[in-house]
Short mmCIF file of C-alpha atoms and ligand atoms in Angstrom, two decimals:
data_model
loop_
_atom_site.label_atom_id
_atom_site.label_comp_id
_atom_site.label_asym_id
_atom_site.label_seq_id
_atom_site.Cartn_x
_atom_site.Cartn_y
_atom_site.Cartn_z
CA MET A 1 -57.16 26.17 28.29
CA PRO A 2 -59.57 23.40 27.33
CA SER A 3 -62.37 22.64 29.74
CA ASN A 4 -61.25 19.06 30.43
CA ASP A 5 -58.27 20.48 32.26
CA SER A 6 -58.66 18.52 35.42
CA CYS A 7 -59.85 15.19 34.05
CA ALA A 8 -57.46 14.35 31.18
CA PRO A 9 -53.85 14.88 32.14
CA LEU A 10 -51.39 16.00 29.48
CA ILE A 11 -48.92 13.35 30.63
CA ALA A 12 -50.04 10.11 32.21
CA LEU A 13 -47.66 7.33 33.14
CA ARG A 14 -49.10 4.03 34.33
CA ASP A 15 -47.16 1.19 35.87
CA LEU A 16 -43.94 1.93 33.99
CA HIS A 17 -41.29 -0.79 34.12
CA LEU A 18 -37.87 -0.57 32.52
CA SER A 19 -34.68 -2.58 32.97
CA PHE A 20 -31.23 -2.27 31.47
CA ALA A 21 -30.08 -5.88 31.20
CA ASP A 22 -30.59 -7.08 34.80
CA THR A 23 -30.72 -3.61 36.37
CA ARG A 24 -34.32 -2.81 37.14
CA VAL A 25 -34.44 0.96 36.88
CA LEU A 26 -38.16 1.74 36.79
CA ARG A 27 -40.35 -0.58 38.81
CA GLY A 28 -43.89 0.63 38.40
CA ILE A 29 -44.11 4.39 38.02
CA ASP A 30 -47.43 6.24 38.01
CA LEU A 31 -47.39 9.94 37.34
CA ASP A 32 -49.83 12.58 36.08
CA VAL A 33 -49.18 16.05 34.82
CA GLN A 34 -52.07 18.37 34.05
CA ARG A 35 -51.82 20.90 31.26
CA GLY A 36 -50.24 24.09 32.55
CA GLN A 37 -48.81 22.44 35.63
CA ALA A 38 -45.26 22.35 36.85
CA VAL A 39 -44.34 19.01 38.34
CA SER A 40 -41.05 18.32 40.05
CA ILE A 41 -39.44 14.96 40.49
CA ILE A 42 -36.92 14.66 43.28
CA GLY A 43 -34.98 11.71 44.56
CA PRO A 44 -31.52 10.33 45.13
CA SER A 45 -29.03 9.81 42.35
CA GLY A 46 -29.62 6.67 40.33
CA SER A 47 -33.27 6.41 41.25
CA GLY A 48 -34.34 6.52 37.60
CA LYS A 49 -35.40 10.14 37.16
CA SER A 50 -33.57 10.73 33.88
CA THR A 51 -34.73 7.37 32.61
CA LEU A 52 -38.30 8.38 33.35
CA LEU A 53 -38.04 11.60 31.34
CA ARG A 54 -36.41 9.77 28.43
CA CYS A 55 -39.36 7.39 28.30
CA ILE A 56 -41.83 10.27 27.99
CA THR A 57 -40.27 11.52 24.77
CA GLY A 58 -39.58 8.07 23.39
CA LEU A 59 -35.80 8.06 23.75
CA LEU A 60 -36.19 4.87 25.80
CA ARG A 61 -38.89 2.24 25.52
CA PRO A 62 -40.27 0.76 28.74
CA GLN A 63 -40.74 -2.99 28.88
CA ARG A 64 -44.13 -2.60 30.51
CA GLY A 65 -46.65 0.12 31.24
CA GLN A 66 -48.34 2.97 29.47
CA ILE A 67 -47.26 6.48 28.58
CA ARG A 68 -49.76 8.97 27.29
CA VAL A 69 -48.91 12.46 26.12
CA GLY A 70 -52.19 14.07 25.21
CA ASP A 71 -53.81 11.65 22.79
CA THR A 72 -50.58 9.89 21.92
CA ALA A 73 -49.92 6.44 23.36
CA VAL A 74 -46.14 6.71 23.41
CA HIS A 75 -45.68 3.05 24.41
CA GLU A 76 -47.38 1.98 21.18
CA LEU A 77 -45.41 4.17 18.78
CA ARG A 78 -43.34 2.25 16.25
CA SER A 79 -42.31 4.32 13.24
CA ASP A 80 -39.77 7.14 13.20
CA ALA A 81 -42.44 9.47 11.83
CA GLU A 82 -44.66 8.86 14.84
CA PHE A 83 -41.81 9.56 17.25
CA ILE A 84 -40.89 12.72 15.39
CA ALA A 85 -44.49 13.90 15.62
CA LEU A 86 -44.35 13.33 19.38
CA ARG A 87 -41.00 15.08 19.81
CA LYS A 88 -42.24 18.15 18.00
CA ARG A 89 -44.65 18.57 20.90
CA VAL A 90 -42.27 17.72 23.75
CA GLY A 91 -39.22 19.85 24.52
CA PHE A 92 -36.29 18.35 26.38
CA VAL A 93 -33.44 20.13 28.13
CA PHE A 94 -30.59 17.97 29.37
CA GLN A 95 -28.10 18.50 32.12
CA GLN A 96 -25.18 19.19 29.74
CA TYR A 97 -24.05 18.96 26.13
CA ASN A 98 -27.41 20.14 24.82
CA LEU A 99 -26.16 22.51 22.17
CA PHE A 100 -24.56 21.76 18.82
CA PRO A 101 -21.04 23.12 19.31
CA HIS A 102 -20.39 23.60 15.58
CA LEU A 103 -23.36 25.93 15.15
CA SER A 104 -23.79 29.49 16.38
CA VAL A 105 -26.43 30.27 18.97
CA LEU A 106 -28.81 31.53 16.31
CA GLU A 107 -28.26 28.43 14.16
CA ASN A 108 -28.84 26.23 17.18
CA LEU A 109 -32.22 27.89 17.60
CA THR A 110 -33.25 27.78 13.95
CA ILE A 111 -31.99 24.41 12.72
CA ALA A 112 -34.85 22.34 14.13
CA PRO A 113 -37.66 24.78 13.27
CA CYS A 114 -36.31 24.98 9.68
CA LYS A 115 -35.38 21.35 9.12
CA VAL A 116 -37.97 19.58 11.25
CA LEU A 117 -40.96 21.92 11.17
CA GLY A 118 -40.16 23.31 7.72
CA ARG A 119 -40.43 26.94 8.76
CA GLU A 120 -39.10 29.82 6.71
CA ARG A 121 -35.56 30.76 7.64
CA ARG A 122 -36.33 34.43 8.18
CA GLU A 123 -39.35 33.69 10.27
CA ALA A 124 -37.38 31.18 12.34
CA GLN A 125 -34.62 33.72 12.87
CA ASP A 126 -37.04 36.42 14.02
CA GLU A 127 -38.61 33.97 16.43
CA ALA A 128 -35.14 32.88 17.62
CA ARG A 129 -34.14 36.49 18.32
CA ARG A 130 -37.35 37.03 20.25
CA LEU A 131 -36.66 33.94 22.35
CA LEU A 132 -33.06 34.97 22.94
CA GLY A 133 -34.42 38.24 24.28
CA LYS A 134 -36.69 36.28 26.55
CA VAL A 135 -33.74 34.44 28.08
CA ARG A 136 -31.75 37.70 28.12
CA LEU A 137 -29.15 36.60 25.59
CA GLU A 138 -30.05 38.73 22.58
CA HIS A 139 -26.46 39.96 22.34
CA LYS A 140 -25.12 36.39 21.98
CA GLU A 141 -26.77 35.28 18.74
CA HIS A 142 -23.47 35.03 16.86
CA ALA A 143 -21.55 33.37 19.67
CA TYR A 144 -20.77 29.66 19.62
CA PRO A 145 -21.76 27.41 22.53
CA GLY A 146 -18.10 27.02 23.52
CA GLU A 147 -17.95 30.76 24.09
CA LEU A 148 -20.81 30.83 26.59
CA SER A 149 -20.90 30.16 30.31
CA GLY A 150 -22.72 27.05 31.51
CA GLY A 151 -25.72 29.08 32.62
CA GLN A 152 -25.90 30.90 29.30
CA GLN A 153 -25.70 27.59 27.44
CA GLN A 154 -28.60 26.22 29.45
CA ARG A 155 -30.68 29.29 28.71
CA VAL A 156 -29.93 28.89 25.01
CA ALA A 157 -30.98 25.25 25.33
CA ILE A 158 -34.25 26.36 26.89
CA ALA A 159 -34.79 28.92 24.13
CA ARG A 160 -34.05 26.22 21.55
CA ALA A 161 -36.68 23.96 23.06
CA LEU A 162 -39.14 26.87 23.02
CA ALA A 163 -38.39 27.57 19.37
CA MET A 164 -40.25 24.36 18.54
CA ARG A 165 -43.33 25.78 20.32
CA PRO A 166 -43.79 22.61 22.35
CA GLU A 167 -46.79 21.78 24.49
CA LEU A 168 -44.57 20.81 27.38
CA ILE A 169 -40.92 20.83 28.34
CA LEU A 170 -38.96 18.26 30.30
CA PHE A 171 -36.01 19.59 32.30
CA ASP A 172 -33.46 17.04 33.46
CA GLU A 173 -31.33 18.50 36.23
CA VAL A 174 -30.59 21.50 34.07
CA THR A 175 -28.77 23.30 36.86
CA SER A 176 -26.74 20.53 38.44
CA ALA A 177 -23.64 21.14 36.32
CA LEU A 178 -23.64 24.84 37.20
CA ASP A 179 -22.10 26.84 39.98
CA PRO A 180 -24.53 28.39 42.48
CA GLU A 181 -24.09 31.81 40.91
CA THR A 182 -25.38 30.77 37.47
CA VAL A 183 -28.08 28.47 38.84
CA GLY A 184 -30.17 31.50 39.69
CA GLU A 185 -30.33 32.88 36.18
CA VAL A 186 -31.45 29.54 34.73
CA LEU A 187 -34.08 29.03 37.42
CA ARG A 188 -35.40 32.52 36.78
CA THR A 189 -35.93 31.60 33.12
CA ILE A 190 -37.76 28.43 34.08
CA ARG A 191 -39.90 30.27 36.64
CA GLU A 192 -40.99 32.75 33.99
CA LEU A 193 -42.01 29.92 31.68
CA ILE A 194 -44.07 28.32 34.39
CA GLU A 195 -45.74 31.63 35.19
CA GLU A 196 -46.70 31.90 31.52
CA GLY A 197 -48.47 28.57 31.81
CA MET A 198 -46.02 26.24 30.06
CA THR A 199 -46.39 22.65 31.22
CA CYS A 200 -43.09 21.64 32.78
CA VAL A 201 -41.68 18.50 34.31
CA LEU A 202 -38.52 19.16 36.25
CA VAL A 203 -36.06 16.72 37.64
CA THR A 204 -34.15 18.80 40.13
CA HIS A 205 -31.99 18.85 43.19
CA GLU A 206 -33.00 22.45 43.93
CA MET A 207 -35.44 21.67 46.73
CA ARG A 208 -36.30 25.28 47.53
CA PHE A 209 -37.03 25.99 43.90
CA ALA A 210 -39.14 22.85 43.53
CA GLU A 211 -41.11 23.76 46.61
CA GLU A 212 -41.74 27.24 45.39
CA ILE A 213 -42.73 26.71 41.76
CA SER A 214 -44.29 23.23 41.64
CA ASP A 215 -47.95 22.31 41.56
CA ALA A 216 -47.01 18.78 42.53
CA VAL A 217 -43.84 17.05 43.69
CA TYR A 218 -42.95 13.38 43.25
CA PHE A 219 -40.32 11.71 45.37
CA THR A 220 -38.81 8.68 43.70
CA GLU A 221 -36.35 6.09 44.93
CA HIS A 222 -35.19 2.78 43.44
CA GLY A 223 -37.52 3.17 40.50
CA VAL A 224 -40.76 3.64 42.40
CA ILE A 225 -42.68 6.74 43.42
CA VAL A 226 -42.39 6.71 47.19
CA GLU A 227 -44.68 9.64 47.72
CA HIS A 228 -46.26 12.53 45.86
CA GLY A 229 -48.36 15.49 46.75
CA SER A 230 -48.49 19.24 46.90
CA PRO A 231 -45.13 20.84 47.63
CA ARG A 232 -46.42 22.15 50.95
CA GLN A 233 -47.49 18.69 52.06
CA LEU A 234 -44.47 16.83 50.75
CA PHE A 235 -41.85 19.21 52.03
CA ASN A 236 -43.46 20.03 55.38
CA GLU A 237 -45.29 16.84 56.36
CA PRO A 238 -43.79 13.97 54.38
CA ARG A 239 -45.65 10.74 55.05
CA SER A 240 -42.89 8.32 54.27
CA PRO A 241 -39.86 8.05 56.53
CA ARG A 242 -37.74 7.69 53.39
CA THR A 243 -38.93 11.03 52.08
CA ARG A 244 -38.27 12.60 55.44
CA ALA A 245 -34.75 11.25 55.56
CA PHE A 246 -33.99 12.39 52.03
CA LEU A 247 -35.38 15.87 52.60
CA GLN A 248 -33.56 16.27 55.88
CA HIS A 249 -30.36 15.51 54.08
CA ALA A 250 -31.05 17.61 50.99
CA LEU A 251 -32.65 20.61 52.68
CA GLY A 252 -30.33 20.65 55.63
CA ARG A 253 -27.40 21.08 53.36
CA GLY A 254 -29.11 23.34 50.85
CA GLU A 255 -30.30 25.73 53.57
CA ARG A 256 -26.86 26.40 54.87
CA GLU A 257 -25.19 26.80 51.50
CA ARG A 258 -27.62 28.77 49.49
CA ARG A 259 -28.60 32.38 49.53
CA PRO A 260 -32.15 33.11 48.40
CA LEU A 261 -32.18 32.01 44.75
CA VAL A 262 -34.22 34.81 43.33
CA PRO A 263 -35.37 37.83 45.27
CA ALA A 264 -39.04 37.53 44.29
CA GLY A 265 -39.18 33.91 45.35
CA ALA A 266 -37.51 34.54 48.64
CA ALA A 267 -40.00 37.25 49.51
CA ALA A 268 -42.95 34.94 48.86
CA ARG A 269 -41.74 32.48 51.45
CA MET B 1 16.46 26.52 -21.32
CA SER B 2 19.29 28.79 -20.33
CA TRP B 3 18.28 28.76 -16.64
CA LEU B 4 18.55 24.94 -16.72
CA ASP B 5 22.06 25.27 -18.09
CA ALA B 6 22.86 27.76 -15.38
CA PHE B 7 21.44 25.43 -12.74
CA VAL B 8 23.45 22.46 -13.99
CA GLN B 9 26.60 24.56 -14.15
CA TRP B 10 26.05 26.05 -10.72
CA THR B 11 25.36 22.69 -9.07
CA GLY B 12 28.35 21.32 -10.95
CA TRP B 13 30.56 23.69 -9.02
CA LEU B 14 29.11 22.21 -5.83
CA GLY B 15 30.12 18.79 -7.09
CA LEU B 16 26.59 17.66 -8.01
CA ASP B 17 25.89 16.07 -11.36
CA TYR B 18 22.51 17.22 -12.74
CA ARG B 19 23.46 16.82 -16.38
CA PHE B 20 20.56 14.44 -16.98
CA LEU B 21 18.34 17.53 -16.94
CA LEU B 22 19.91 18.64 -20.19
CA ASP B 23 18.95 15.36 -21.87
CA ALA B 24 15.41 15.85 -23.20
CA TYR B 25 14.52 12.17 -22.87
CA GLU B 26 15.75 11.72 -19.31
CA ARG B 27 14.32 15.03 -18.21
CA GLY B 28 11.00 14.04 -19.77
CA SER B 29 10.91 10.72 -17.97
CA PHE B 30 11.68 12.41 -14.65
CA VAL B 31 8.90 14.98 -15.09
CA ALA B 32 6.53 12.23 -16.20
CA GLY B 33 7.45 10.32 -13.04
CA ALA B 34 6.63 13.35 -10.92
CA TRP B 35 3.29 13.62 -12.69
CA VAL B 36 2.54 9.94 -12.07
CA THR B 37 3.31 10.39 -8.37
CA LEU B 38 0.96 13.34 -8.26
CA GLN B 39 -1.78 11.28 -9.90
CA LEU B 40 -1.13 8.45 -7.46
CA CYS B 41 -1.47 10.86 -4.55
CA LEU B 42 -4.76 12.29 -5.77
CA CYS B 43 -6.25 8.88 -6.58
CA THR B 44 -5.18 7.26 -3.30
CA MET B 45 -6.36 10.24 -1.25
CA ALA B 46 -9.81 10.04 -2.74
CA GLY B 47 -9.81 6.25 -2.65
CA SER B 48 -8.55 5.97 0.92
CA LEU B 49 -11.06 8.51 2.22
CA ALA B 50 -13.91 6.66 0.53
CA VAL B 51 -12.68 3.36 1.98
CA GLY B 52 -12.22 5.00 5.38
CA VAL B 53 -15.79 6.33 5.50
CA ALA B 54 -17.20 2.97 4.40
CA LEU B 55 -15.15 0.99 6.93
CA ALA B 56 -15.92 3.44 9.75
CA ALA B 57 -19.62 3.19 8.94
CA ALA B 58 -19.35 -0.60 9.10
CA LEU B 59 -17.38 -0.49 12.37
CA VAL B 60 -19.95 1.67 14.17
CA SER B 61 -22.98 0.10 12.49
CA GLY B 62 -23.75 -1.95 15.58
CA ARG B 63 -24.41 -4.98 13.35
CA PRO B 64 -22.10 -7.83 14.39
CA TRP B 65 -22.19 -9.54 10.99
CA LEU B 66 -20.83 -6.33 9.46
CA ALA B 67 -18.66 -4.92 12.23
CA GLY B 68 -16.97 -8.26 13.00
CA PRO B 69 -15.49 -9.00 9.56
CA THR B 70 -14.62 -5.31 9.15
CA ARG B 71 -12.71 -5.36 12.42
CA LEU B 72 -10.82 -8.47 11.22
CA PHE B 73 -9.98 -6.74 7.93
CA VAL B 74 -8.78 -3.65 9.80
CA GLU B 75 -6.51 -5.66 12.09
CA VAL B 76 -5.01 -7.78 9.30
CA THR B 77 -4.46 -4.76 7.08
CA ARG B 78 -2.83 -2.48 9.58
CA ASN B 79 -0.65 -5.20 11.05
CA THR B 80 1.01 -6.32 7.82
CA PRO B 81 3.55 -4.37 5.74
CA THR B 82 2.14 -2.41 2.84
CA LEU B 83 4.94 -3.59 0.58
CA VAL B 84 4.04 -7.21 1.21
CA GLN B 85 0.38 -6.41 0.56
CA LEU B 86 1.35 -4.81 -2.70
CA TYR B 87 3.41 -7.81 -3.78
CA CYS B 88 0.59 -10.15 -2.80
CA ALA B 89 -1.93 -8.15 -4.75
CA PHE B 90 0.21 -7.64 -7.83
CA LEU B 91 2.05 -10.92 -8.01
CA VAL B 92 -0.65 -13.28 -6.74
CA LEU B 93 -4.07 -11.71 -7.24
CA ASN B 94 -3.16 -10.04 -10.48
CA MET B 95 -1.79 -13.26 -11.88
CA LEU B 96 -4.89 -15.19 -10.89
CA ILE B 97 -7.07 -12.59 -12.55
CA SER B 98 -4.93 -12.68 -15.67
CA GLU B 99 -5.21 -16.45 -15.78
CA VAL B 100 -8.98 -16.35 -15.47
CA ILE B 101 -9.78 -13.60 -17.94
CA GLY B 102 -6.74 -13.98 -20.15
CA GLY B 103 -4.76 -11.14 -21.64
CA ALA B 104 -7.45 -8.48 -21.17
CA ASN B 105 -6.70 -7.93 -17.47
CA PRO B 106 -7.95 -4.40 -16.78
CA PHE B 107 -5.82 -3.96 -13.65
CA THR B 108 -2.65 -2.06 -14.45
CA PRO B 109 0.18 -1.83 -11.90
CA PHE B 110 -0.97 1.75 -11.32
CA ALA B 111 -4.45 0.51 -10.44
CA TRP B 112 -3.00 -2.05 -8.02
CA VAL B 113 -1.02 0.60 -6.20
CA VAL B 114 -4.13 2.78 -5.88
CA ILE B 115 -6.19 -0.16 -4.62
CA VAL B 116 -3.66 -1.42 -2.10
CA ILE B 117 -2.72 1.97 -0.67
CA SER B 118 -6.36 3.09 -0.59
CA LEU B 119 -7.30 0.03 1.41
CA HIS B 120 -4.28 0.29 3.66
CA LYS B 121 -4.68 3.96 4.46
CA GLY B 122 -8.46 3.64 4.45
CA VAL B 123 -8.09 1.40 7.48
CA PHE B 124 -6.25 4.15 9.33
CA HIS B 125 -8.81 6.74 8.25
CA ALA B 126 -11.56 4.42 9.48
CA GLU B 127 -10.00 4.21 12.93
CA ALA B 128 -9.58 8.00 13.05
CA LEU B 129 -13.19 8.49 12.00
CA ARG B 130 -14.40 5.91 14.50
CA ALA B 131 -12.59 7.80 17.25
CA GLY B 132 -14.28 10.98 16.02
CA ILE B 133 -17.71 9.38 15.96
CA GLU B 134 -17.25 7.96 19.43
CA ALA B 135 -16.13 11.34 20.75
CA VAL B 136 -19.51 12.90 19.93
CA PRO B 137 -21.32 13.14 23.28
CA GLN B 138 -24.28 10.78 23.43
CA VAL B 139 -26.40 13.52 24.98
CA THR B 140 -25.80 15.86 22.04
CA LEU B 141 -27.23 13.18 19.77
CA GLU B 142 -30.13 12.64 22.14
CA ALA B 143 -30.72 16.39 22.05
CA ALA B 144 -30.96 16.22 18.27
CA THR B 145 -33.34 13.28 18.49
CA SER B 146 -35.49 15.03 21.05
CA LEU B 147 -35.78 18.03 18.71
CA GLY B 148 -37.41 15.74 16.16
CA PHE B 149 -34.44 15.16 13.85
CA SER B 150 -34.76 12.06 11.69
CA ARG B 151 -31.90 9.57 11.73
CA ARG B 152 -30.55 10.99 8.48
CA GLN B 153 -30.74 14.57 9.68
CA ARG B 154 -29.06 13.63 12.90
CA LEU B 155 -26.25 11.84 11.06
CA TRP B 156 -25.61 14.55 8.46
CA ARG B 157 -26.24 17.66 10.55
CA VAL B 158 -24.81 16.70 13.92
CA GLU B 159 -22.94 13.42 14.12
CA LEU B 160 -20.75 13.61 11.02
CA PRO B 161 -19.92 17.33 11.23
CA LEU B 162 -18.69 16.79 14.78
CA ALA B 163 -16.96 13.46 14.08
CA VAL B 164 -15.05 14.89 11.12
CA ARG B 165 -13.90 17.82 13.21
CA PHE B 166 -12.64 15.52 15.93
CA ALA B 167 -10.96 13.21 13.41
CA LEU B 168 -9.47 15.87 11.16
CA PRO B 169 -5.98 16.13 12.70
CA SER B 170 -5.55 12.36 12.45
CA LEU B 171 -6.91 12.30 8.91
CA VAL B 172 -4.46 14.96 7.77
CA ASN B 173 -1.67 13.05 9.45
CA ASN B 174 -2.69 9.92 7.54
CA LEU B 175 -2.82 11.81 4.26
CA ILE B 176 0.71 13.12 4.74
CA GLU B 177 1.90 9.59 5.35
CA LEU B 178 0.00 8.49 2.31
CA VAL B 179 1.86 10.94 0.08
CA LYS B 180 5.14 9.35 1.05
CA MET B 181 3.74 5.86 0.80
CA THR B 182 3.14 6.26 -2.93
CA ALA B 183 6.89 5.75 -3.43
CA LEU B 184 6.08 2.05 -3.00
CA ALA B 185 4.77 2.10 -6.54
CA SER B 186 8.35 1.84 -7.77
CA ALA B 187 8.47 -1.68 -6.30
CA ILE B 188 6.20 -2.98 -9.04
CA ALA B 189 7.69 -0.78 -11.75
CA VAL B 190 4.98 1.87 -11.92
CA GLY B 191 6.77 4.81 -13.50
CA ASP B 192 6.51 7.18 -10.55
CA ILE B 193 9.17 9.68 -9.58
CA THR B 194 11.15 7.12 -7.59
CA TYR B 195 11.14 4.57 -10.38
CA ALA B 196 12.09 7.17 -12.97
CA SER B 197 14.96 8.26 -10.75
CA ILE B 198 16.19 4.69 -10.31
CA LEU B 199 16.31 4.29 -14.09
CA ILE B 200 18.31 7.50 -14.41
CA TRP B 201 20.81 6.82 -11.66
CA THR B 202 21.56 3.32 -12.85
CA GLN B 203 22.76 4.99 -16.06
CA ARG B 204 24.55 7.99 -14.59
CA ASP B 205 25.46 6.98 -11.07
CA ASN B 206 24.07 10.23 -9.63
CA VAL B 207 22.10 8.78 -6.72
CA LEU B 208 22.68 11.66 -4.33
CA GLU B 209 21.53 14.29 -6.81
CA LEU B 210 18.29 12.44 -7.56
CA MET B 211 17.68 11.67 -3.90
CA ILE B 212 17.81 15.38 -3.17
CA LEU B 213 15.23 16.04 -5.88
CA ILE B 214 12.95 13.25 -4.64
CA LEU B 215 13.17 14.50 -1.07
CA LEU B 216 12.35 18.04 -2.13
CA PHE B 217 9.46 16.83 -4.26
CA PHE B 218 7.86 14.75 -1.51
CA GLY B 219 8.60 17.43 1.04
CA LEU B 220 6.75 19.93 -1.11
CA LEU B 221 3.77 17.62 -1.63
CA SER B 222 3.50 16.87 2.08
CA PHE B 223 3.78 20.54 2.85
CA VAL B 224 0.90 21.34 0.51
CA VAL B 225 -1.26 18.62 2.07
CA ASN B 226 -0.32 19.90 5.50
CA CYS B 227 -1.29 23.46 4.59
CA LEU B 228 -4.60 22.36 3.10
CA GLY B 229 -5.31 20.33 6.23
CA ARG B 230 -4.47 23.23 8.50
CA GLY B 231 -6.65 25.51 6.42
CA LEU B 232 -9.56 23.10 6.68
CA GLU B 233 -9.06 22.74 10.42
CA ALA B 234 -9.13 26.51 10.83
CA ARG B 235 -12.27 26.76 8.73
CA LEU B 236 -14.10 24.08 10.69
CA ARG B 237 -12.85 25.15 14.08
CA MET B 238 -15.50 25.32 16.78
CA PRO B 239 -14.89 28.21 19.18
CA GLY B 240 -14.39 26.95 22.68
CA TYR B 241 -12.80 23.70 21.48
CA GLY B 242 -9.05 23.39 21.20
CA HIS B 243 -7.49 26.82 21.23
N1 ATP C 301 -27.90 3.24 29.23
C1 ATP C 301 -27.86 2.62 30.42
N2 ATP C 301 -27.39 1.35 30.51
C2 ATP C 301 -27.37 0.71 31.69
N3 ATP C 301 -27.77 1.25 32.84
C3 ATP C 301 -28.24 2.50 32.83
C4 ATP C 301 -28.30 3.26 31.62
N4 ATP C 301 -28.80 4.47 31.89
C5 ATP C 301 -29.03 4.47 33.22
N5 ATP C 301 -28.69 3.30 33.78
C6 ATP C 301 -28.84 2.94 35.19
O1 ATP C 301 -30.14 3.24 35.57
C7 ATP C 301 -30.19 3.77 36.87
C8 ATP C 301 -30.98 5.06 36.85
O2 ATP C 301 -30.33 6.00 36.04
P1 ATP C 301 -30.88 7.46 35.86
O3 ATP C 301 -29.93 8.19 34.99
O4 ATP C 301 -32.29 7.40 35.42
O5 ATP C 301 -30.79 8.01 37.34
P2 ATP C 301 -31.13 9.45 37.88
O6 ATP C 301 -32.22 9.29 38.87
O7 ATP C 301 -31.38 10.38 36.76
O8 ATP C 301 -29.81 9.83 38.65
P3 ATP C 301 -29.07 11.25 38.73
O9 ATP C 301 -29.78 12.05 39.75
O10 ATP C 301 -27.69 10.87 39.18
O11 ATP C 301 -29.09 11.83 37.36
C9 ATP C 301 -28.76 3.94 37.32
O12 ATP C 301 -28.48 2.91 38.22
C10 ATP C 301 -27.95 3.77 36.08
O13 ATP C 301 -26.76 3.11 36.37
MG1 MG C 302 -30.27 11.98 35.88
#
């Protein structure tokens, strides 16, 4: 890791404002992510979490504010080429419908490296097989997305993002369309990535998971960051009454419903 | 030609009069009519698909100055009878063109049929394609964008392959209808199979016999289109979608 680790964040959002017509969705967001960190964003539905992630990779343009990803001022990008250069460095995994249903798993993993990065097909395929092994799906390379379970699809989507060798990956509620059983296997994949030092931003409703793997947690509501801090501080001694109310609701329910997600994680607690 | 004799004799016993088949001239004009119908089908299929893609592109372009007039054209075209459109084109437009450029009017009746049916069916293709395009999940396109696809790559590698798959059953349906629609050509005396048959039965008064042949011929053509469509659907099938 470079020596300026602590001073220059990999992602820096400053005073981000975004409205859809008259709906003000982001109303002044500040957020920093250091290289190698895992940062979780939690908050009620409709608070602008997905919108925030879309801004980082240039899928949406804020009306005001600054977005920096490394040296790139995302808010100033204009041409398609500049956005493509940014997106080569930023992986994105959505909640659902990530994969191209007309392509096999292997093709899903190789199409962007071949067509966007211009890699050799063979090389891309070898890399894809390695990544499929990493997400424990090596036996599924010829399957089509429609033939996989939701959890398997999400792991393929993660592998596909990794195939671009990004500097960071944004995860947008990647487990919220899954049943509790398959949530675990996806979270395990993400945990391994974080342990390897990949910079990750996660929007999640898995409070236990966020608490366990994050370096920092942001709580957002109505388009503003209500509170942020270390997971220990935010989950155990939230400063804002709003955070407290939200956590009481979310954790109270989660605690009763969920078994320990992953054995290793449960032991650490 | 002995099997033709046998056929005529055999159908004669059933009370059907196929003797025109033994007349070289009439037989020739019937076969030529079938050939013209086949050419009409091929030309209008290609033409209508091209029109359909162009109109669908205009409809989903998101540019009001393009989508608006296209929408108007679509509504007018699909809400008026094709036969009337054909008469308008051939009797009015064609005459105006002839008047302007004199005797050297390049538009034959055949060309008018191809133009009118291509536009008419193209409108239906466009709506099918639009439905297909709109069925592609927005997030799948965002996923392509976030992987660094350019607009072109996204269109050709994700959006269109999916849209065509979603639209294919409707497109095949339209093409089968189109095959039968080519019989309209007889209305402006293009020598297709229907027109050739009309000429024969006015001489011989064997309407039923020719009707049977026409039905079989169109049935066969539609069947072939149907099979090709099914084959294509099977080839493009995405596992996990449909059954
Ligand atoms: N394309 C859009 N057009 C108009 N409004 C939108 C659009 N996308 C999002 N919104 C609105 O912006 C607000 C924030 O949406 P966003 O998807 O960012 O919420 P979220 O925090 O991700 O919620 P969830 O947890 O349910 O995913 C919502 O009120 C939503 O209705
Ligand atoms: Mg969301």
